[in-house]
């Protein structure tokens, strides 16, 4: 799976940038684009230097290949000769050299865990790391779960199951209070159940092949005050089950979220409509046998096959409109996910997405992100800085603020765009400001027409000083920033210059 980097990804403060402050794309030489790399991998050229052989690589041998023209890197037990890829890497050669001759798994996870390196580097595969001597017979190695928990993590969850004549209920005991439905993702496919519960920064997985057939519709309940999750399946036949089923890969595992791979399910395109001259609102329908709710401030990855290669891009879901969600939900969340996506005519991913017909399918990952709504607890003044499609994470933050923050006095959005025609949902934002006096929006244009009477320019101390007026002198504040990386970086820097602390600022991925 090949990553198409975007200007706004990864953003400062996101999991993809935890250990790579200042990391950014570098200019690539002519003929070193993503499509050029795809063509090279299909040319039949020997990119490993081993003429098609796969070998077992010892730690000593791996260490020896640590130069730019002879660079091997291990990722999750697989060793790759990345020398041919050096000039094609959007992050630059120096970024790859940080892992030269070593196990680069941790570095890879920190920067872009979501990339399917097996597909992107499959023609560069040297082999596997050689197995270390086995543990002597009679001795059991400590599991990864136990080791992790001893070092840092929350208490390990557990699960059980029980049945009635017509149903089977799987119970997850998270051992954490305040668990909610957006912490749980459940997929049921061909009588295989996959249920992931995200607990703090860890992931607990139930993955079983069910012993009997069930109906595709199921329910998920979260009992928040005791930290319990119930998954209720409906039996296809009213017979007694002797067991739940057989365990599948990583069943009953509890590991740091950053160490888990992304899981995708196919979602159907239901509609798409123009929002601006180059931005569309896409509506995707989840499979009937999937429970997935994207937490506020989190994103998912969309995956498409483009010219035979799998391409992945991160996007933050939005509501159908600014008004559909600005009320307490009466019904359970529906099965639809909406995305505001800008179409780049010369891009690889978005033109392909735009060419999809109603009824076609797109693969959608489970949610990712590190934003916690607990950061908004007791906040009185919420300030949002957005540029272009960096507006998308602000939609659900805005919704949450106006419906769920009892302490809120004011929420203000400063929305940067090039021209008036680029402003996403301008009418809706203006109507919302009239409807709810706690909300205020200011538009800033960098390339305004002569008729524009509003603010103009780029993010600057002067604009921010005027915008960031508290409702009272000592009010509790929080600030969110999202846009292209230069905008986000500069915005956060200016906020620090204005004496806002790191704890009061969050930079989103777009």
Coordinates of C-alpha atoms in Angstrom, one line a residue, residues 133-144 146-147 150:
X133 CA 17.7 -19.7 19.9
X134 CA 14.6 -21.2 21.3
X135 CA 13.7 -21.0 24.9
X136 CA 14.8 -24.2 26.7
X137 CA 12.1 -26.8 26.9
X138 CA 9.9 -26.5 29.9
X139 CA 10.4 -22.8 30.2
X140 CA 7.6 -20.5 29.0
X141 CA 8.6 -17.0 27.8
X142 CA 6.7 -14.1 29.2
X143 CA 4.1 -12.9 26.8
X144 CA 4.3 -9.5 25.1
X146 CA 2.6 -9.4 30.4
X147 CA 5.8 -7.6 29.6
X150 CA 4.5 -4.8 33.9

